[in-house]
Tab-separated table of C-alpha atoms in Angstrom:
chain	number	residue	atom	x	y	z
Z	1	MET	CA	33.035	11.884	-7.259
Z	2	ALA	CA	31.014	13.970	-4.804
Z	3	SER	CA	31.127	12.980	-1.157
Z	4	PHE	CA	28.462	11.374	1.029
Z	5	ALA	CA	27.872	14.769	2.640
Z	6	THR	CA	27.275	16.414	-0.740
Z	7	HIS	CA	24.696	13.824	-1.772
Z	8	ARG	CA	23.036	14.027	1.643
Z	9	LEU	CA	22.496	17.754	1.056
Z	10	ARG	CA	21.018	16.963	-2.355
Z	11	VAL	CA	18.492	14.667	-0.702
Z	12	HIS	CA	17.498	17.586	1.532
Z	13	ASP	CA	17.198	20.037	-1.385
Z	14	ALA	CA	13.441	20.459	-1.885
Z	15	THR	CA	14.025	22.378	-5.111
Z	16	ARG	CA	15.254	19.186	-6.780
Z	17	PRO	CA	12.758	16.725	-8.296
Z	18	PRO	CA	12.022	13.808	-5.957
Z	19	TYR	CA	13.529	11.269	-8.345
Z	20	ARG	CA	16.843	13.151	-8.288
Z	21	ARG	CA	16.746	13.275	-4.513
Z	22	LEU	CA	16.187	9.514	-4.509
Z	23	SER	CA	19.164	9.119	-6.826
Z	24	ALA	CA	21.273	11.079	-4.334
Z	25	LEU	CA	20.110	8.774	-1.536
Z	26	ARG	CA	21.134	5.735	-3.553
Z	27	THR	CA	24.538	7.298	-4.182
Z	28	CYS	CA	24.932	7.720	-0.414
Z	29	LEU	CA	24.288	3.993	-0.147
Z	30	THR	CA	27.177	3.234	-2.490
Z	31	GLU	CA	29.448	4.854	0.107
Z	32	PHE	CA	27.841	3.552	3.292
Z	33	ALA	CA	25.508	0.552	3.487
Z	34	PRO	CA	25.898	-1.454	6.720
Z	35	TYR	CA	23.786	-4.383	5.474
Z	36	GLY	CA	24.920	-4.259	1.840
Z	37	PHE	CA	23.344	-2.023	-0.807
Z	38	TYR	CA	20.007	-3.726	-1.416
Z	39	ALA	CA	19.390	-4.842	2.158
Z	40	THR	CA	20.135	-1.348	3.500
Z	41	TYR	CA	17.978	0.265	0.829
Z	42	HIS	CA	15.135	-2.158	1.636
Z	43	HIS	CA	15.504	-1.311	5.325
Z	44	LEU	CA	15.363	2.445	4.693
Z	45	CYS	CA	12.347	2.126	2.410
Z	46	ARG	CA	10.479	0.418	5.242
Z	47	SER	CA	11.753	2.465	8.156
Z	48	ALA	CA	11.283	5.832	6.415
Z	49	GLY	CA	8.148	4.764	4.562
Z	50	ILE	CA	9.414	5.746	1.110
Z	51	PRO	CA	6.410	5.330	-1.209
Z	52	ARG	CA	6.491	4.059	-4.761
Z	53	ASP	CA	5.184	7.450	-5.884
Z	54	LEU	CA	7.753	9.800	-4.400
Z	55	ASP	CA	5.454	12.810	-4.771
Z	56	GLU	CA	3.235	11.323	-2.067
Z	57	ASP	CA	5.893	11.811	0.608
Z	58	PRO	CA	9.187	13.377	-0.544
Z	59	ALA	CA	10.071	14.020	3.112
Z	60	SER	CA	10.521	10.269	3.492
Z	61	LEU	CA	13.790	10.621	1.559
Z	62	VAL	CA	15.073	13.025	4.202
Z	63	ARG	CA	14.073	10.618	6.964
Z	64	ALA	CA	15.930	7.844	5.190
Z	65	VAL	CA	19.162	9.743	4.583
Z	66	GLU	CA	19.181	11.079	8.137
Z	67	GLU	CA	18.871	7.579	9.555
Z	68	LEU	CA	21.741	6.512	7.315
Z	69	ASP	CA	23.813	9.557	8.265
Z	70	GLU	CA	23.197	8.956	11.980
Z	71	ALA	CA	24.667	5.461	11.700
Z	72	ARG	CA	27.549	6.684	9.554
Z	73	ARG	CA	28.477	9.384	12.074
Z	74	LEU	CA	28.617	6.753	14.795
Z	75	TRP	CA	30.932	4.639	12.654
Z	76	LEU	CA	33.145	7.640	11.805
Z	77	ALA	CA	33.501	8.516	15.497
Z	78	GLU	CA	34.475	4.944	16.354
Z	79	LEU	CA	36.884	4.824	13.428
Z	80	ALA	CA	38.569	8.078	14.482
Z	81	ALA	CA	39.048	6.777	18.040
Z	82	TRP	CA	40.400	3.489	16.698
Z	83	GLN	CA	42.886	5.298	14.437
Z	84	VAL	CA	44.285	7.197	17.426
Z	85	GLY	CA	44.800	3.948	19.303
Z	86	ARG	CA	46.244	2.219	16.274
Z	87	ARG	CA	48.851	4.933	15.769
Z	88	ALA	CA	49.923	4.454	19.391
Z	89	GLN	CA	50.146	0.700	18.818
Z	90	LYS	CA	52.331	1.204	15.750
Z	91	ARG	CA	54.697	3.458	17.703
Z	92	ALA	CA	54.934	0.677	20.280
Z	93	GLY	CA	55.769	-1.851	17.579
Z	94	VAL	CA	52.444	-3.688	17.648
Z	95	ARG	CA	52.026	-5.037	14.137
Z	96	ARG	CA	48.510	-6.457	14.413
Z	97	ALA	CA	45.636	-4.164	15.287
Z	98	ASP	CA	43.890	-5.008	18.541
Z	99	PRO	CA	40.954	-4.515	18.477
Z	100	ALA	CA	40.285	-4.821	14.772
Z	101	GLN	CA	39.221	-1.777	12.776
Z	102	PRO	CA	35.510	-1.025	13.284
Z	103	SER	CA	33.594	-2.629	10.469
Z	104	GLN	CA	31.551	-0.372	8.192
Z	105	GLY	CA	29.190	-3.197	7.361
Z	106	LEU	CA	28.593	-6.934	7.172
Z	107	PHE	CA	26.733	-9.096	4.680
Z	108	TRP	CA	23.039	-9.893	4.692
Z	109	PRO	CA	22.615	-12.198	1.647
Z	110	ASP	CA	18.812	-12.021	1.586
Z	111	PRO	CA	18.044	-8.310	1.035
Z	112	GLU	CA	14.586	-8.741	2.571
Z	113	PHE	CA	15.831	-10.340	5.812
Z	114	HIS	CA	17.835	-7.997	8.037
Z	115	PRO	CA	17.591	-6.337	11.497
Z	116	ALA	CA	14.431	-4.345	12.082
Z	117	GLY	CA	15.804	-1.718	14.480
Z	118	ARG	CA	17.183	1.676	13.497
Z	119	LEU	CA	20.608	1.513	11.899
Z	120	VAL	CA	22.254	3.454	14.716
Z	121	GLU	CA	20.980	0.863	17.198
Z	122	VAL	CA	22.489	-2.016	15.224
Z	123	MET	CA	25.777	-0.321	14.244
Z	124	PRO	CA	27.653	-1.032	17.508
Z	125	SER	CA	27.254	-4.757	16.852
Z	126	VAL	CA	28.034	-4.369	13.153
Z	127	MET	CA	31.246	-2.466	13.882
Z	128	CYS	CA	32.717	-5.284	15.932
Z	129	GLY	CA	30.898	-7.988	13.987
Z	130	ARG	CA	33.785	-9.089	11.775
Z	131	ARG	CA	35.878	-9.993	14.794
Z	132	ASP	CA	32.956	-11.667	16.525
Z	133	LEU	CA	32.071	-13.653	13.404
Z	134	GLU	CA	35.442	-15.392	13.586
Z	135	GLY	CA	34.529	-16.769	17.016
Z	136	HIS	CA	30.863	-17.327	16.230
Z	137	GLN	CA	30.979	-21.107	16.493
Z	138	GLY	CA	32.212	-20.869	20.050
Z	139	ARG	CA	29.562	-18.428	21.280
Z	140	ASP	CA	26.816	-20.942	22.030
Z	141	GLY	CA	25.095	-20.120	18.751
Z	142	ALA	CA	24.417	-16.488	19.693
Z	143	CYS	CA	24.437	-14.174	16.690
Z	144	PRO	CA	27.261	-11.581	16.878
Z	145	VAL	CA	24.843	-8.874	15.696
Z	146	CYS	CA	21.394	-9.523	17.174
Z	147	GLY	CA	22.622	-11.664	20.084
Z	148	ALA	CA	19.780	-14.127	19.562
Z	149	GLY	CA	20.407	-17.829	19.937
Z	150	ARG	CA	17.696	-18.835	17.502
Z	151	GLY	CA	19.950	-21.048	15.433
Z	152	THR	CA	20.415	-20.759	11.705
Z	153	VAL	CA	18.481	-21.171	8.471
Z	154	GLU	CA	19.682	-22.017	4.982
Z	155	TRP	CA	19.025	-19.672	2.046
Z	156	ASP	CA	19.868	-20.222	-1.600
Z	157	GLY	CA	17.572	-17.595	-3.032
Z	158	ASP	CA	20.126	-15.985	-5.356
Z	159	GLY	CA	21.131	-19.186	-7.167
Z	160	TYR	CA	24.843	-18.533	-6.666
Z	161	GLY	CA	25.423	-20.017	-3.235
Z	162	ARG	CA	23.826	-21.717	-0.276
Z	163	TYR	CA	24.079	-19.360	2.679
Z	164	THR	CA	23.836	-20.025	6.378
Z	165	LEU	CA	21.903	-17.159	7.964
Z	166	CYS	CA	21.166	-16.180	11.531
Z	167	ALA	CA	17.530	-17.160	12.029
Z	168	GLY	CA	17.020	-14.025	14.107
Z	169	CYS	CA	18.330	-11.249	11.852
Z	170	GLY	CA	19.493	-12.855	8.594
Z	171	LEU	CA	23.221	-12.133	8.988
Z	172	GLY	CA	25.313	-14.218	6.597
Z	173	LEU	CA	27.376	-16.677	8.645
Z	174	GLY	CA	28.757	-18.821	5.853
Z	175	ARG	CA	28.492	-19.716	2.178
Z	176	ARG	CA	28.743	-22.977	0.274
Z	177	PRO	CA	28.211	-23.883	-3.389
Z	178	PRO	CA	24.549	-23.696	-4.448
Z	179	GLY	CA	22.394	-26.647	-3.450
Z	180	LEU	CA	20.636	-26.605	-6.819
Z	181	PRO	CA	22.243	-29.254	-9.038
Z	182	ASP	CA	20.000	-28.602	-12.028
Z	183	VAL	CA	21.335	-25.789	-14.225
Z	184	ARG	CA	17.878	-24.768	-15.399
Z	185	GLU	CA	16.662	-24.557	-11.816
Z	186	ARG	CA	19.589	-22.327	-10.874
Z	187	VAL	CA	18.831	-20.002	-13.788
Z	188	GLU	CA	15.196	-19.759	-12.696
Z	189	VAL	CA	16.210	-18.963	-9.119
Z	190	ARG	CA	18.634	-16.284	-10.315
Z	191	PHE	CA	15.940	-14.719	-12.481
Z	192	ALA	CA	13.499	-14.705	-9.546
Z	193	HIS	CA	16.165	-13.092	-7.351
Z	194	ARG	CA	16.777	-10.339	-9.922
Z	195	LEU	CA	13.043	-9.735	-10.061
Z	196	ARG	CA	12.854	-9.384	-6.263
Z	197	ARG	CA	15.737	-6.913	-6.331
Z	198	HIS	CA	13.937	-4.926	-9.030
Z	199	LEU	CA	10.850	-4.797	-6.809
Z	200	ILE	CA	13.015	-3.525	-3.959
Z	201	TRP	CA	14.594	-0.947	-6.291
Z	202	THR	CA	11.182	0.358	-7.354
Z	203	ARG	CA	9.672	0.079	-3.841
Z	204	ALA	CA	6.987	-2.231	-5.220
Z	205	LEU	CA	7.175	-4.949	-2.550
Z	206	GLU	CA	4.082	-5.293	-0.382
Z	207	ASP	CA	5.986	-4.981	2.907
Z	208	VAL	CA	7.638	-1.750	1.730
Z	209	ARG	CA	4.348	-0.232	0.609
Z	210	ARG	CA	2.711	-1.052	3.951
Z	211	ALA	CA	5.563	0.462	6.000
């Protein structure tokens, strides 16, 4: 399979049809998506202003992939530095990595509720987020990613689980069985969730079109 860098160049290639350049962007997201695939794609559609009709602004695809690449380069640099330190720890007989490996991404269950800032601005918190999530309950309710102490909200919009989200940025902080006891109701919620993801996929959501 071609690398992230190869697909990034395909996004830049103005001789390719816009829909193929979009396909290359989506392939980049399969390799690096800090918020999860759909949430990161939704973010890029808004931040880069990718229109439903790609011919209206094909340059938006370049803006999107460059924002993604900027965050990925930051993660790669942190990972390379961590690997150097980890090799030294192994030579010293340290079996458990300290600090933990920089995280490539965390989980935002609701693909429409995620941080609003540029990916590179959020990545430092995402990279150490897995470690900070373990101690979240003891951090006075402050989110390990956005740092806001706005409390939490419950979300069961996919019909598969009931998620505890940061009320500030939507980060998934926990998951329990779905709070929908009726089977028919769960099926309806799952169908609605698939429809919302299709609207994200086709850039048909109102908030994406206004971006």
